[in-house]
Amino acid sequence: RRAVPGLDQLPPVGAAELATRAQRTLALAVIRSGGATPVSDDMPGKTAEEQRLNVAWAQLVLHYHAAMNADNVVIQVQLAEALASTEPERPQALGILRDLSTRDLMPTASGYALLAQLESDATLRDAALSRCRELGGTTCKA
C-alpha cells in the first residue's frame, strides 16, 4: 500500500499496469483474509463491519477490473474467488467458473479447485477435481 498510493480508489482507464496489478493483489489479500487486510487508513478491517466493507470493496474492484479486461481469464477467476467469499454471490462465481471450464479456458488449477468447492453436481465436481490434479494443483479438494 505504501509503494503504490491510491490503491483504495478505482484507477482510471489507462492507469499504469503496476498500479492495477497491485490493486488486484490487494483485493485478493482482502478476500483471502476475510476482510482483515487493511485497504487504507480509513478501512483498517479491524471490526466485523469494517471487514464486510473491505470484502465489498474487493469485490467491487475485481468487478471493475474484470469489466475492463473481459478477455483476461486470470482476472475472471480472481473475480470468481472474490464473489465466492460471500454467500449471495456464490451462484455468480459458480457461473463464471463453469463457463471458463466448459470453454476449456480455466487458467489455473486453483480455479478448478474453487469450482469443485462450489459445484453441487457430483459428476461436475469430480471432473473439476480431476482437472485440478492434472494441472498440478496442490489444494485439489472439494
PDB file of C-alpha atoms in Angstrom:
ATOM      1  CA  ARG A   1       0.000   0.000   0.000  1.00  0.00           C
ATOM      2  CA  ARG A   2       2.828   2.403   0.733  1.00  0.00           C
ATOM      3  CA  ALA A   3       4.612   1.720  -2.559  1.00  0.00           C
ATOM      4  CA  VAL A   4       1.558   2.462  -4.725  1.00  0.00           C
ATOM      5  CA  PRO A   5      -0.611   5.210  -3.224  1.00  0.00           C
ATOM      6  CA  GLY A   6      -4.304   5.396  -4.003  1.00  0.00           C
ATOM      7  CA  LEU A   7      -4.907   1.650  -4.234  1.00  0.00           C
ATOM      8  CA  ASP A   8      -8.214   2.100  -2.441  1.00  0.00           C
ATOM      9  CA  GLN A   9      -9.561   4.087  -5.418  1.00  0.00           C
ATOM     10  CA  LEU A  10     -10.613   2.679  -8.748  1.00  0.00           C
ATOM     11  CA  PRO A  11      -7.991   3.591 -11.330  1.00  0.00           C
ATOM     12  CA  PRO A  12      -8.962   5.462 -14.461  1.00  0.00           C
ATOM     13  CA  VAL A  13      -8.778   3.751 -17.820  1.00  0.00           C
ATOM     14  CA  GLY A  14      -5.138   3.654 -18.866  1.00  0.00           C
ATOM     15  CA  ALA A  15      -3.659   3.535 -15.349  1.00  0.00           C
ATOM     16  CA  ALA A  16      -0.176   2.038 -15.109  1.00  0.00           C
ATOM     17  CA  GLU A  17      -0.157  -1.766 -15.207  1.00  0.00           C
ATOM     18  CA  LEU A  18       1.848  -1.960 -11.969  1.00  0.00           C
ATOM     19  CA  ALA A  19      -0.827   0.022 -10.117  1.00  0.00           C
ATOM     20  CA  THR A  20      -3.689  -2.072 -11.471  1.00  0.00           C
ATOM     21  CA  ARG A  21      -1.882  -5.333 -10.648  1.00  0.00           C
ATOM     22  CA  ALA A  22      -1.096  -4.030  -7.155  1.00  0.00           C
ATOM     23  CA  GLN A  23      -4.747  -3.160  -6.666  1.00  0.00           C
ATOM     24  CA  ARG A  24      -5.868  -6.648  -7.740  1.00  0.00           C
ATOM     25  CA  THR A  25      -3.270  -8.156  -5.393  1.00  0.00           C
ATOM     26  CA  LEU A  26      -4.589  -6.055  -2.508  1.00  0.00           C
ATOM     27  CA  ALA A  27      -8.164  -7.044  -3.370  1.00  0.00           C
ATOM     28  CA  LEU A  28      -7.234 -10.740  -3.293  1.00  0.00           C
ATOM     29  CA  ALA A  29      -5.404 -10.299   0.011  1.00  0.00           C
ATOM     30  CA  VAL A  30      -8.528  -8.689   1.427  1.00  0.00           C
ATOM     31  CA  ILE A  31     -10.697 -11.577   0.185  1.00  0.00           C
ATOM     32  CA  ARG A  32      -8.322 -14.256   1.460  1.00  0.00           C
ATOM     33  CA  SER A  33      -8.109 -12.599   4.878  1.00  0.00           C
ATOM     34  CA  GLY A  34     -11.876 -12.294   5.180  1.00  0.00           C
ATOM     35  CA  GLY A  35     -11.582  -8.511   5.069  1.00  0.00           C
ATOM     36  CA  ALA A  36      -8.973  -8.231   7.831  1.00  0.00           C
ATOM     37  CA  THR A  37      -6.287  -6.865   5.482  1.00  0.00           C
ATOM     38  CA  PRO A  38      -6.387  -3.051   5.647  1.00  0.00           C
ATOM     39  CA  VAL A  39      -7.434  -1.386   2.393  1.00  0.00           C
ATOM     40  CA  SER A  40      -6.463   2.086   3.594  1.00  0.00           C
ATOM     41  CA  ASP A  41      -6.113   4.024   6.827  1.00  0.00           C
ATOM     42  CA  ASP A  42      -9.865   4.683   6.610  1.00  0.00           C
ATOM     43  CA  MET A  43     -10.592   0.974   6.008  1.00  0.00           C
ATOM     44  CA  PRO A  44      -8.468  -0.897   8.585  1.00  0.00           C
ATOM     45  CA  GLY A  45     -10.542  -4.095   8.696  1.00  0.00           C
ATOM     46  CA  LYS A  46     -10.468  -4.408  12.465  1.00  0.00           C
ATOM     47  CA  THR A  47     -14.173  -4.812  13.240  1.00  0.00           C
ATOM     48  CA  ALA A  48     -16.646  -7.221  11.655  1.00  0.00           C
ATOM     49  CA  GLU A  49     -18.376  -4.316   9.895  1.00  0.00           C
ATOM     50  CA  GLU A  50     -15.073  -2.957   8.541  1.00  0.00           C
ATOM     51  CA  GLN A  51     -14.195  -6.443   7.297  1.00  0.00           C
ATOM     52  CA  ARG A  52     -17.532  -6.725   5.468  1.00  0.00           C
ATOM     53  CA  LEU A  53     -16.895  -3.332   3.886  1.00  0.00           C
ATOM     54  CA  ASN A  54     -13.375  -4.342   2.856  1.00  0.00           C
ATOM     55  CA  VAL A  55     -14.704  -7.531   1.215  1.00  0.00           C
ATOM     56  CA  ALA A  56     -17.356  -5.492  -0.606  1.00  0.00           C
ATOM     57  CA  TRP A  57     -14.615  -3.093  -1.764  1.00  0.00           C
ATOM     58  CA  ALA A  58     -12.519  -6.007  -3.047  1.00  0.00           C
ATOM     59  CA  GLN A  59     -15.478  -7.477  -4.917  1.00  0.00           C
ATOM     60  CA  LEU A  60     -16.211  -4.088  -6.485  1.00  0.00           C
ATOM     61  CA  VAL A  61     -12.585  -3.604  -7.522  1.00  0.00           C
ATOM     62  CA  LEU A  62     -12.401  -7.040  -9.114  1.00  0.00           C
ATOM     63  CA  HIS A  63     -15.739  -6.483 -10.880  1.00  0.00           C
ATOM     64  CA  TYR A  64     -14.243  -3.287 -12.303  1.00  0.00           C
ATOM     65  CA  HIS A  65     -11.033  -4.986 -13.429  1.00  0.00           C
ATOM     66  CA  ALA A  66     -12.961  -7.898 -14.950  1.00  0.00           C
ATOM     67  CA  ALA A  67     -15.169  -5.482 -16.886  1.00  0.00           C
ATOM     68  CA  MET A  68     -12.150  -3.545 -18.132  1.00  0.00           C
ATOM     69  CA  ASN A  69     -10.351  -6.790 -19.111  1.00  0.00           C
ATOM     70  CA  ALA A  70     -13.181  -9.037 -20.287  1.00  0.00           C
ATOM     71  CA  ASP A  71     -10.798 -11.340 -22.186  1.00  0.00           C
ATOM     72  CA  ASN A  72      -8.413 -11.857 -19.256  1.00  0.00           C
ATOM     73  CA  VAL A  73      -9.345 -15.238 -17.795  1.00  0.00           C
ATOM     74  CA  VAL A  74      -6.996 -14.840 -14.809  1.00  0.00           C
ATOM     75  CA  ILE A  75      -8.908 -11.745 -13.712  1.00  0.00           C
ATOM     76  CA  GLN A  76     -12.187 -13.616 -14.274  1.00  0.00           C
ATOM     77  CA  VAL A  77     -11.017 -16.338 -11.861  1.00  0.00           C
ATOM     78  CA  GLN A  78      -9.925 -13.680  -9.355  1.00  0.00           C
ATOM     79  CA  LEU A  79     -13.400 -12.143  -9.566  1.00  0.00           C
ATOM     80  CA  ALA A  80     -14.966 -15.571  -9.039  1.00  0.00           C
ATOM     81  CA  GLU A  81     -12.808 -16.093  -5.948  1.00  0.00           C
ATOM     82  CA  ALA A  82     -13.952 -12.748  -4.568  1.00  0.00           C
ATOM     83  CA  LEU A  83     -17.595 -13.496  -5.291  1.00  0.00           C
ATOM     84  CA  ALA A  84     -17.335 -16.963  -3.759  1.00  0.00           C
ATOM     85  CA  SER A  85     -16.345 -15.376  -0.452  1.00  0.00           C
ATOM     86  CA  THR A  86     -19.915 -14.251   0.246  1.00  0.00           C
ATOM     87  CA  GLU A  87     -22.989 -16.459   0.103  1.00  0.00           C
ATOM     88  CA  PRO A  88     -25.223 -14.257  -2.072  1.00  0.00           C
ATOM     89  CA  GLU A  89     -22.586 -14.034  -4.822  1.00  0.00           C
ATOM     90  CA  ARG A  90     -21.611 -17.724  -4.917  1.00  0.00           C
ATOM     91  CA  PRO A  91     -24.012 -18.590  -7.761  1.00  0.00           C
ATOM     92  CA  GLN A  92     -22.402 -15.876  -9.900  1.00  0.00           C
ATOM     93  CA  ALA A  93     -18.925 -17.201  -9.039  1.00  0.00           C
ATOM     94  CA  LEU A  94     -20.033 -20.705  -9.982  1.00  0.00           C
ATOM     95  CA  GLY A  95     -21.376 -19.411 -13.291  1.00  0.00           C
ATOM     96  CA  ILE A  96     -18.085 -17.713 -14.155  1.00  0.00           C
ATOM     97  CA  LEU A  97     -16.056 -20.811 -13.305  1.00  0.00           C
ATOM     98  CA  ARG A  98     -18.410 -23.209 -15.093  1.00  0.00           C
ATOM     99  CA  ASP A  99     -18.234 -21.031 -18.205  1.00  0.00           C
ATOM    100  CA  LEU A 100     -14.429 -20.982 -18.174  1.00  0.00           C
ATOM    101  CA  SER A 101     -14.286 -24.722 -17.591  1.00  0.00           C
ATOM    102  CA  THR A 102     -16.814 -25.523 -20.313  1.00  0.00           C
ATOM    103  CA  ARG A 103     -14.857 -23.445 -22.818  1.00  0.00           C
ATOM    104  CA  ASP A 104     -11.570 -25.021 -21.586  1.00  0.00           C
ATOM    105  CA  LEU A 105     -10.249 -21.585 -20.607  1.00  0.00           C
ATOM    106  CA  MET A 106      -9.611 -22.142 -16.897  1.00  0.00           C
ATOM    107  CA  PRO A 107      -6.111 -20.702 -16.410  1.00  0.00           C
ATOM    108  CA  THR A 108      -5.105 -22.315 -13.129  1.00  0.00           C
ATOM    109  CA  ALA A 109      -5.503 -25.411 -11.006  1.00  0.00           C
ATOM    110  CA  SER A 110      -6.790 -23.191  -8.201  1.00  0.00           C
ATOM    111  CA  GLY A 111      -9.665 -22.136 -10.474  1.00  0.00           C
ATOM    112  CA  TYR A 112     -10.660 -25.783 -10.828  1.00  0.00           C
ATOM    113  CA  ALA A 113     -10.266 -26.294  -7.066  1.00  0.00           C
ATOM    114  CA  LEU A 114     -12.623 -23.388  -6.406  1.00  0.00           C
ATOM    115  CA  LEU A 115     -15.058 -24.741  -8.992  1.00  0.00           C
ATOM    116  CA  ALA A 116     -15.021 -28.112  -7.220  1.00  0.00           C
ATOM    117  CA  GLN A 117     -15.739 -26.426  -3.876  1.00  0.00           C
ATOM    118  CA  LEU A 118     -18.736 -24.571  -5.296  1.00  0.00           C
ATOM    119  CA  GLU A 119     -20.081 -27.352  -7.515  1.00  0.00           C
ATOM    120  CA  SER A 120     -23.099 -29.262  -6.162  1.00  0.00           C
ATOM    121  CA  ASP A 121     -23.259 -31.791  -9.013  1.00  0.00           C
ATOM    122  CA  ALA A 122     -21.005 -34.716  -8.013  1.00  0.00           C
ATOM    123  CA  THR A 123     -20.008 -35.576 -11.587  1.00  0.00           C
ATOM    124  CA  LEU A 124     -19.032 -31.995 -12.379  1.00  0.00           C
ATOM    125  CA  ARG A 125     -17.247 -31.653  -9.033  1.00  0.00           C
ATOM    126  CA  ASP A 126     -15.219 -34.821  -9.693  1.00  0.00           C
ATOM    127  CA  ALA A 127     -14.345 -33.589 -13.193  1.00  0.00           C
ATOM    128  CA  ALA A 128     -13.118 -30.268 -11.759  1.00  0.00           C
ATOM    129  CA  LEU A 129     -11.007 -32.070  -9.146  1.00  0.00           C
ATOM    130  CA  SER A 130      -9.538 -34.337 -11.804  1.00  0.00           C
ATOM    131  CA  ARG A 131      -8.624 -31.370 -13.992  1.00  0.00           C
ATOM    132  CA  CYS A 132      -7.149 -29.582 -10.959  1.00  0.00           C
ATOM    133  CA  ARG A 133      -4.873 -32.558 -10.311  1.00  0.00           C
ATOM    134  CA  GLU A 134      -3.899 -32.781 -13.989  1.00  0.00           C
ATOM    135  CA  LEU A 135      -2.726 -29.175 -13.782  1.00  0.00           C
ATOM    136  CA  GLY A 136      -0.591 -29.976 -10.748  1.00  0.00           C
ATOM    137  CA  GLY A 137      -2.759 -28.338  -8.133  1.00  0.00           C
ATOM    138  CA  THR A 138      -1.808 -28.973  -4.520  1.00  0.00           C
ATOM    139  CA  THR A 139      -5.158 -27.963  -2.993  1.00  0.00           C
ATOM    140  CA  CYS A 140      -7.439 -30.096  -5.147  1.00  0.00           C
ATOM    141  CA  LYS A 141     -10.261 -30.995  -2.775  1.00  0.00           C
ATOM    142  CA  ALA A 142     -13.919 -30.150  -2.598  1.00  0.00           C
TER     143      ALA A 142
END
